[in-house]
Amino acid sequence: MTSAAPNVAFRCEASPAIGGGHAMRCLALADALAARGWAPCFVTRDESAETIPGVARYPRVDPSAQDGLSRAAPAGLELAVVDGYGFDRRVETPLRRSARRLAVIDDLADRPHDCDVLIDQTAGRTADDYRGLVPADCRLLLGGAYAILRPEFARLRPAALARRARDPVRRILLSFGASDPKGMGQGIAEALLAAPDGPAIDLVPDTAGLDAARALAAANPDRIAVHYRTDDMAGLMARANLAAGAAGTTSWERCALGLPSVAIVTADNQRLIAARLAAAGAIDLVPEDAPPAALADRLRRLAADAPRRTAMAEAAAALIDARGVERIVEALS
C-alpha cells in the first residue's frame, strides 16, 4: 500500500423490486475496507441509496456519468467491485480502464466474468462451478468461509450461540428483505396473532408493507414491534429464538448467529442456497407456494420442539463463522 488511501469503487444496485442484498454485502465490505484505510465510493443510482441508506455514508457516482469514476478517483482506482445478477464481463471489462484490479461478487455461477478475484459465499461452492467463466489466473474465494457479514455478527455470535439451547421461544423475527411483494411477513404475523399469549414478534417490513405493519402493531402493541430499515438486524437476530424469512443472502446472517429458521424461496436465485441449507439441516424449508399460515404453523411446531431447534442452530452455525469479511479483506489487501 502507498501512503495515500487506496480507492475502491462498488458497482451495485438495490431497489424494492430487486431487493437490497447486493448493496448490503457491498456496504459491509466497504465498511471493512474503510476501517483498513481504504477510500470507498459507490457507482449506483439514487434508488439504491434510498433502499439501503447506509450507502450514503460514502461518495456516490451515478452509473450514467461516463466520466464519473474519473472524477471520483482521478488517480485511478486500486480496486473495483461488481455485484449484481445483471452484470457480466461486458460491464466488468470497461472498468479495467479505471481500476488496477477487479473483483466480482456472485452466487449464481451462470455467466462469464472478467475479474482478478471472484467471491461466492454459497455453501459448497467449488472451483469447478466457475470453470470457463473466469480467467485462468482469477483467484476464487468460495464457500461459507467468505460470507460477507457486518462485524456485529461476529461480535454477537458467541452470546447468541450460547443461549440457543437453553432459552424457550419468546421472540420470533419475521424479515423478508427489502422486497416482500407477497406480504409474507405481514401474513405470518397475522396468523401468529390468532393464538393468544404467543411469543413477541419483531416484524421487518418492506416499504410497500410499512403502513399495514404499523397498523397491525398499533392494534397489538404488546405482541409486535416494527423495525423499518433497521441498522440492528444482528441485534434482532441475536435476541430472537426463531425466525422466518426468504432463503436469500440474509440466510447467512441467520446461520452465523445459529438462529433456527423457517425459510421460503421468493426468487429464482435462492433455490441453490435453500437446497443446500435444507440438506445441512440448517433451515426448515417450506414449498414455494406455501401461504403465510403454513409458515406460521411451522414456526409453532418448531417452538414446541426444543431438540430440533438445538440441532438446527448447531447445523446453521457450523456453516458460517461470521469471519468472511476479514478473510476477503486480507485477500484484497
CSV table of C-alpha atoms in Angstrom, one decimal:
chain,number,residue,atom,x,y,z
A,1,MET,CA,0.0,0.0,0.0
A,2,THR,CA,1.1,3.6,-0.6
A,3,SER,CA,0.7,6.4,1.9
A,4,ALA,CA,-2.4,7.6,0.0
A,5,ALA,CA,-5.6,5.9,0.8
A,6,PRO,CA,-6.3,3.2,-1.9
A,7,ASN,CA,-9.6,3.8,-3.7
A,8,VAL,CA,-12.3,1.2,-4.2
A,9,ALA,CA,-15.5,1.6,-6.2
A,10,PHE,CA,-18.5,-0.6,-5.7
A,11,ARG,CA,-20.9,-1.2,-8.7
A,12,CYS,CA,-24.2,-2.5,-7.4
A,13,GLU,CA,-27.9,-1.7,-7.3
A,14,ALA,CA,-30.8,-2.0,-4.9
A,15,SER,CA,-34.5,-1.4,-5.1
A,16,PRO,CA,-37.8,-2.7,-3.8
A,17,ALA,CA,-38.0,-4.8,-6.9
A,18,ILE,CA,-34.6,-6.5,-6.8
A,19,GLY,CA,-34.1,-6.2,-3.0
A,20,GLY,CA,-31.1,-4.9,-1.1
A,21,GLY,CA,-28.8,-8.0,-0.9
A,22,HIS,CA,-26.2,-6.8,-3.4
A,23,ALA,CA,-25.8,-3.4,-1.9
A,24,MET,CA,-25.8,-4.7,1.6
A,25,ARG,CA,-22.9,-7.0,1.1
A,26,CYS,CA,-21.0,-4.3,-0.8
A,27,LEU,CA,-21.7,-2.0,2.1
A,28,ALA,CA,-20.4,-4.5,4.6
A,29,LEU,CA,-17.2,-4.9,2.5
A,30,ALA,CA,-16.8,-1.1,2.0
A,31,ASP,CA,-17.0,-0.6,5.8
A,32,ALA,CA,-14.4,-3.2,6.4
A,33,LEU,CA,-12.0,-1.8,3.8
A,34,ALA,CA,-12.6,1.8,5.1
A,35,ALA,CA,-11.6,0.6,8.6
A,36,ARG,CA,-8.3,-0.6,7.0
A,37,GLY,CA,-7.7,2.9,5.4
A,38,TRP,CA,-9.3,2.5,2.0
A,39,ALA,CA,-11.5,5.2,0.4
A,40,PRO,CA,-14.7,3.6,-0.9
A,41,CYS,CA,-17.2,5.1,-3.3
A,42,PHE,CA,-20.4,3.6,-4.9
A,43,VAL,CA,-21.4,3.6,-8.5
A,44,THR,CA,-25.1,3.2,-8.2
A,45,ARG,CA,-28.4,5.0,-8.7
A,46,ASP,CA,-30.4,7.2,-6.3
A,47,GLU,CA,-32.8,4.4,-5.7
A,48,SER,CA,-30.1,2.2,-4.2
A,49,ALA,CA,-29.2,4.8,-1.6
A,50,GLU,CA,-32.9,5.3,-0.8
A,51,THR,CA,-33.3,1.5,-0.4
A,52,ILE,CA,-30.1,1.0,1.6
A,53,PRO,CA,-29.5,4.3,3.4
A,54,GLY,CA,-26.0,3.2,4.6
A,55,VAL,CA,-24.7,3.7,1.0
A,56,ALA,CA,-25.0,7.4,1.6
A,57,ARG,CA,-22.0,7.2,4.0
A,58,TYR,CA,-19.8,7.2,1.0
A,59,PRO,CA,-19.3,9.3,-2.1
A,60,ARG,CA,-21.6,8.1,-4.9
A,61,VAL,CA,-21.4,8.3,-8.7
A,62,ASP,CA,-24.3,7.8,-11.0
A,63,PRO,CA,-23.6,5.0,-13.4
A,64,SER,CA,-24.8,7.0,-16.3
A,65,ALA,CA,-22.0,9.6,-15.8
A,66,GLN,CA,-19.3,8.4,-18.3
A,67,ASP,CA,-16.5,10.3,-16.5
A,68,GLY,CA,-17.9,9.7,-13.0
A,69,LEU,CA,-15.2,7.3,-11.9
A,70,SER,CA,-12.5,9.5,-13.3
A,71,ARG,CA,-13.9,12.4,-11.2
A,72,ALA,CA,-14.4,10.2,-8.1
A,73,ALA,CA,-10.8,8.8,-8.3
A,74,PRO,CA,-8.7,11.0,-10.5
A,75,ALA,CA,-5.6,9.0,-9.7
A,76,GLY,CA,-7.3,5.8,-10.7
A,77,LEU,CA,-8.9,3.0,-8.7
A,78,GLU,CA,-6.9,0.4,-6.9
A,79,LEU,CA,-10.0,-1.9,-7.0
A,80,ALA,CA,-13.4,-2.1,-8.5
A,81,VAL,CA,-16.0,-4.5,-7.0
A,82,VAL,CA,-19.0,-5.5,-9.1
A,83,ASP,CA,-22.1,-7.2,-7.6
A,84,GLY,CA,-25.3,-7.8,-9.5
A,85,TYR,CA,-27.0,-10.5,-11.5
A,86,GLY,CA,-27.3,-8.2,-14.5
A,87,PHE,CA,-23.6,-7.7,-14.6
A,88,ASP,CA,-21.0,-9.8,-16.5
A,89,ARG,CA,-17.8,-9.2,-18.4
A,90,ARG,CA,-19.5,-6.8,-20.7
A,91,VAL,CA,-19.8,-4.4,-17.7
A,92,GLU,CA,-16.6,-5.5,-16.0
A,93,THR,CA,-14.1,-5.3,-18.8
A,94,PRO,CA,-14.6,-1.5,-19.4
A,95,LEU,CA,-14.0,-0.9,-15.7
A,96,ARG,CA,-10.4,-2.0,-16.2
A,97,ARG,CA,-9.7,1.4,-17.8
A,98,SER,CA,-10.2,2.9,-14.4
A,99,ALA,CA,-9.2,0.1,-12.0
A,100,ARG,CA,-6.0,-1.7,-11.5
A,101,ARG,CA,-7.8,-4.8,-10.1
A,102,LEU,CA,-11.3,-6.1,-10.4
A,103,ALA,CA,-13.3,-8.2,-8.0
A,104,VAL,CA,-16.7,-9.8,-8.6
A,105,ILE,CA,-19.3,-11.0,-6.1
A,106,ASP,CA,-21.6,-13.6,-7.5
A,107,ASP,CA,-23.7,-16.6,-6.3
A,108,LEU,CA,-25.1,-18.0,-9.5
A,109,ALA,CA,-22.1,-19.2,-11.5
A,110,ASP,CA,-24.1,-18.8,-14.7
A,111,ARG,CA,-22.3,-16.2,-16.8
A,112,PRO,CA,-18.7,-15.2,-17.8
A,113,HIS,CA,-16.8,-12.7,-15.7
A,114,ASP,CA,-13.6,-10.6,-16.3
A,115,CYS,CA,-12.1,-10.3,-12.9
A,116,ASP,CA,-9.0,-10.9,-10.8
A,117,VAL,CA,-10.9,-12.1,-7.7
A,118,LEU,CA,-14.3,-13.8,-7.6
A,119,ILE,CA,-16.2,-14.1,-4.3
A,120,ASP,CA,-19.1,-16.6,-4.0
A,121,GLN,CA,-20.3,-17.2,-0.4
A,122,THR,CA,-22.7,-20.1,-1.4
A,123,ALA,CA,-22.1,-23.1,0.9
A,124,GLY,CA,-20.5,-26.0,-1.0
A,125,ARG,CA,-19.4,-23.9,-4.0
A,126,THR,CA,-16.3,-25.3,-5.8
A,127,ALA,CA,-13.9,-24.1,-8.4
A,128,ASP,CA,-15.4,-26.4,-11.0
A,129,ASP,CA,-18.6,-24.3,-10.8
A,130,TYR,CA,-16.7,-21.4,-12.4
A,131,ARG,CA,-14.6,-23.4,-14.9
A,132,GLY,CA,-14.6,-21.5,-18.2
A,133,LEU,CA,-16.5,-18.5,-16.6
A,134,VAL,CA,-13.5,-16.6,-15.2
A,135,PRO,CA,-9.9,-16.0,-16.4
A,136,ALA,CA,-7.5,-18.8,-15.7
A,137,ASP,CA,-5.5,-16.7,-13.2
A,138,CYS,CA,-8.6,-15.5,-11.3
A,139,ARG,CA,-8.4,-16.0,-7.5
A,140,LEU,CA,-11.5,-17.8,-6.3
A,141,LEU,CA,-12.8,-17.1,-2.7
A,142,LEU,CA,-15.6,-19.7,-2.4
A,143,GLY,CA,-18.0,-21.1,0.2
A,144,GLY,CA,-19.3,-20.1,3.6
A,145,ALA,CA,-15.9,-19.1,4.9
A,146,TYR,CA,-16.3,-16.0,2.7
A,147,ALA,CA,-19.8,-15.0,3.7
A,148,ILE,CA,-20.0,-11.2,3.7
A,149,LEU,CA,-21.4,-10.1,7.0
A,150,ARG,CA,-21.1,-6.9,9.1
A,151,PRO,CA,-18.8,-7.1,12.1
A,152,GLU,CA,-21.6,-7.0,14.6
A,153,PHE,CA,-22.5,-10.6,13.6
A,154,ALA,CA,-19.1,-11.8,14.7
A,155,ARG,CA,-19.3,-9.8,17.9
A,156,LEU,CA,-22.8,-11.1,18.9
A,157,ARG,CA,-22.2,-14.7,17.7
A,158,PRO,CA,-20.7,-16.3,21.0
A,159,ALA,CA,-23.6,-15.0,23.2
A,160,ALA,CA,-26.2,-15.8,20.6
A,161,LEU,CA,-25.0,-19.4,20.2
A,162,ALA,CA,-24.7,-19.9,24.0
A,163,ARG,CA,-28.4,-19.2,24.6
A,164,ARG,CA,-29.9,-21.2,21.7
A,165,ALA,CA,-30.1,-24.5,23.6
A,166,ARG,CA,-31.4,-23.1,26.9
A,167,ASP,CA,-33.9,-20.3,26.0
A,168,PRO,CA,-37.6,-21.0,25.3
A,169,VAL,CA,-39.2,-19.3,22.3
A,170,ARG,CA,-40.1,-15.8,23.5
A,171,ARG,CA,-39.3,-13.8,20.3
A,172,ILE,CA,-39.9,-14.6,16.6
A,173,LEU,CA,-38.3,-12.5,13.9
A,174,LEU,CA,-40.1,-12.0,10.6
A,175,SER,CA,-37.9,-10.5,7.9
A,176,PHE,CA,-38.2,-11.0,4.1
A,177,GLY,CA,-35.7,-8.4,2.9
A,178,ALA,CA,-36.1,-5.1,1.1
A,179,SER,CA,-38.8,-6.6,-1.1
A,180,ASP,CA,-41.7,-8.7,0.1
A,181,PRO,CA,-44.2,-8.4,-2.7
A,182,LYS,CA,-46.4,-11.2,-1.3
A,183,GLY,CA,-46.6,-9.7,2.1
A,184,MET,CA,-45.3,-12.8,3.8
A,185,GLY,CA,-44.1,-11.1,6.9
A,186,GLN,CA,-47.4,-9.4,7.5
A,187,GLY,CA,-49.4,-12.6,6.8
A,188,ILE,CA,-47.3,-14.7,9.1
A,189,ALA,CA,-47.7,-12.1,11.9
A,190,GLU,CA,-51.5,-12.1,11.5
A,191,ALA,CA,-51.5,-15.9,11.6
A,192,LEU,CA,-49.4,-16.0,14.8
A,193,LEU,CA,-51.6,-13.4,16.5
A,194,ALA,CA,-54.5,-15.8,16.1
A,195,ALA,CA,-53.1,-17.7,19.0
A,196,PRO,CA,-53.3,-15.7,22.3
A,197,ASP,CA,-50.3,-15.3,24.6
A,198,GLY,CA,-47.9,-16.3,21.9
A,199,PRO,CA,-44.3,-15.1,21.5
A,200,ALA,CA,-43.4,-11.5,20.8
A,201,ILE,CA,-43.0,-10.7,17.1
A,202,ASP,CA,-40.3,-8.5,15.6
A,203,LEU,CA,-41.5,-7.6,12.1
A,204,VAL,CA,-39.2,-6.0,9.5
A,205,PRO,CA,-41.4,-4.8,6.7
A,206,ASP,CA,-40.6,-3.6,3.2
A,207,THR,CA,-41.6,-0.1,2.1
A,208,ALA,CA,-44.9,-1.3,0.5
A,209,GLY,CA,-45.9,-3.1,3.6
A,210,LEU,CA,-44.9,-0.4,6.1
A,211,ASP,CA,-48.3,1.2,6.7
A,212,ALA,CA,-50.0,-2.2,7.2
A,213,ALA,CA,-47.3,-3.4,9.6
A,214,ARG,CA,-47.6,-0.2,11.7
A,215,ALA,CA,-51.4,-0.6,11.8
A,216,LEU,CA,-51.0,-4.2,13.0
A,217,ALA,CA,-48.5,-3.2,15.7
A,218,ALA,CA,-50.8,-0.4,16.8
A,219,ALA,CA,-53.6,-2.9,17.3
A,220,ASN,CA,-51.3,-5.4,19.1
A,221,PRO,CA,-48.7,-3.2,21.0
A,222,ASP,CA,-47.9,-6.0,23.4
A,223,ARG,CA,-47.1,-8.5,20.8
A,224,ILE,CA,-45.5,-6.8,17.8
A,225,ALA,CA,-42.6,-4.3,17.2
A,226,VAL,CA,-42.0,-2.9,13.7
A,227,HIS,CA,-38.4,-2.3,12.6
A,228,TYR,CA,-38.3,-0.5,9.3
A,229,ARG,CA,-34.9,-0.2,7.5
A,230,THR,CA,-33.2,-1.2,10.7
A,231,ASP,CA,-29.5,-0.9,11.3
A,232,ASP,CA,-29.7,-3.5,14.0
A,233,MET,CA,-30.5,-6.7,12.2
A,234,ALA,CA,-27.8,-8.6,14.0
A,235,GLY,CA,-29.3,-7.5,17.3
A,236,LEU,CA,-32.8,-8.6,16.3
A,237,MET,CA,-31.4,-12.0,15.2
A,238,ALA,CA,-29.4,-12.4,18.4
A,239,ARG,CA,-32.4,-11.7,20.6
A,240,ALA,CA,-34.8,-13.9,18.5
A,241,ASN,CA,-35.4,-17.6,19.3
A,242,LEU,CA,-37.0,-18.3,15.9
A,243,ALA,CA,-37.2,-16.6,12.5
A,244,ALA,CA,-39.0,-16.8,9.2
A,245,GLY,CA,-37.6,-15.2,6.0
A,246,ALA,CA,-36.6,-15.6,2.4
A,247,ALA,CA,-33.9,-18.1,1.5
A,248,GLY,CA,-31.6,-15.4,0.2
A,249,THR,CA,-28.4,-13.8,1.4
A,250,THR,CA,-29.9,-13.0,4.8
A,251,SER,CA,-29.8,-16.7,5.4
A,252,TRP,CA,-26.0,-16.4,6.0
A,253,GLU,CA,-26.7,-13.9,8.8
A,254,ARG,CA,-29.2,-16.2,10.5
A,255,CYS,CA,-26.7,-19.1,10.2
A,256,ALA,CA,-23.9,-17.1,11.7
A,257,LEU,CA,-26.0,-16.5,14.8
A,258,GLY,CA,-27.4,-20.0,14.9
A,259,LEU,CA,-31.0,-18.8,14.5
A,260,PRO,CA,-33.4,-21.7,13.7
A,261,SER,CA,-35.5,-20.5,10.8
A,262,VAL,CA,-38.4,-21.4,8.6
A,263,ALA,CA,-37.4,-20.3,5.0
A,264,ILE,CA,-39.1,-20.0,1.7
A,265,VAL,CA,-37.8,-19.3,-1.8
A,266,THR,CA,-39.0,-16.0,-3.1
A,267,ALA,CA,-36.7,-15.6,-6.1
A,268,ASP,CA,-35.1,-18.0,-8.6
A,269,ASN,CA,-31.6,-17.2,-7.5
A,270,GLN,CA,-32.4,-18.5,-4.0
A,271,ARG,CA,-33.1,-22.1,-4.9
A,272,LEU,CA,-29.5,-23.4,-4.6
A,273,ILE,CA,-28.9,-21.7,-1.3
A,274,ALA,CA,-32.2,-23.0,0.0
A,275,ALA,CA,-31.5,-26.6,-1.1
A,276,ARG,CA,-28.0,-26.7,0.5
A,277,LEU,CA,-29.2,-25.1,3.8
A,278,ALA,CA,-32.1,-27.6,4.0
A,279,ALA,CA,-29.8,-30.5,3.2
A,280,ALA,CA,-27.5,-29.4,6.0
A,281,GLY,CA,-30.4,-29.3,8.4
A,282,ALA,CA,-29.9,-25.5,9.0
A,283,ILE,CA,-33.4,-24.4,7.9
A,284,ASP,CA,-37.0,-25.7,7.7
A,285,LEU,CA,-37.7,-25.2,4.0
A,286,VAL,CA,-41.4,-24.8,3.0
A,287,PRO,CA,-42.8,-25.1,-0.6
A,288,GLU,CA,-42.6,-22.0,-2.7
A,289,ASP,CA,-46.4,-21.8,-2.9
A,290,ALA,CA,-47.0,-22.1,0.8
A,291,PRO,CA,-49.2,-19.4,2.2
A,292,PRO,CA,-48.2,-17.4,5.3
A,293,ALA,CA,-50.4,-19.5,7.6
A,294,ALA,CA,-48.3,-22.6,6.6
A,295,LEU,CA,-45.1,-20.8,7.7
A,296,ALA,CA,-46.8,-19.7,10.9
A,297,ASP,CA,-47.7,-23.3,11.6
A,298,ARG,CA,-44.1,-24.5,11.0
A,299,LEU,CA,-43.0,-21.8,13.5
A,300,ARG,CA,-45.4,-23.1,16.1
A,301,ARG,CA,-44.1,-26.7,15.6
A,302,LEU,CA,-40.5,-25.6,16.0
A,303,ALA,CA,-41.4,-23.6,19.1
A,304,ALA,CA,-42.7,-26.8,20.7
A,305,ASP,CA,-39.6,-28.9,19.6
A,306,ALA,CA,-36.5,-27.8,21.6
A,307,PRO,CA,-34.3,-30.7,20.4
A,308,ARG,CA,-34.9,-29.9,16.8
A,309,ARG,CA,-34.2,-26.2,17.3
A,310,THR,CA,-30.9,-27.0,19.0
A,311,ALA,CA,-29.9,-29.3,16.1
A,312,MET,CA,-30.8,-26.6,13.6
A,313,ALA,CA,-28.9,-24.0,15.5
A,314,GLU,CA,-25.8,-26.2,15.6
A,315,ALA,CA,-26.1,-27.1,11.9
A,316,ALA,CA,-26.5,-23.4,10.8
A,317,ALA,CA,-23.7,-22.1,13.0
A,318,ALA,CA,-21.3,-24.8,11.6
A,319,LEU,CA,-21.8,-23.4,8.1
A,320,ILE,CA,-20.9,-19.7,8.7
A,321,ASP,CA,-18.4,-18.4,11.3
A,322,ALA,CA,-19.0,-14.6,10.6
A,323,ARG,CA,-15.3,-14.0,9.7
A,324,GLY,CA,-15.7,-14.0,5.9
A,325,VAL,CA,-15.2,-10.2,5.5
A,326,GLU,CA,-11.9,-10.5,7.4
A,327,ARG,CA,-10.7,-13.2,5.0
A,328,ILE,CA,-11.8,-11.2,1.9
A,329,VAL,CA,-10.1,-8.0,3.1
A,330,GLU,CA,-6.9,-9.9,3.7
A,331,ALA,CA,-7.1,-11.3,0.2
A,332,LEU,CA,-7.7,-7.9,-1.3
A,333,SER,CA,-5.1,-6.0,0.7
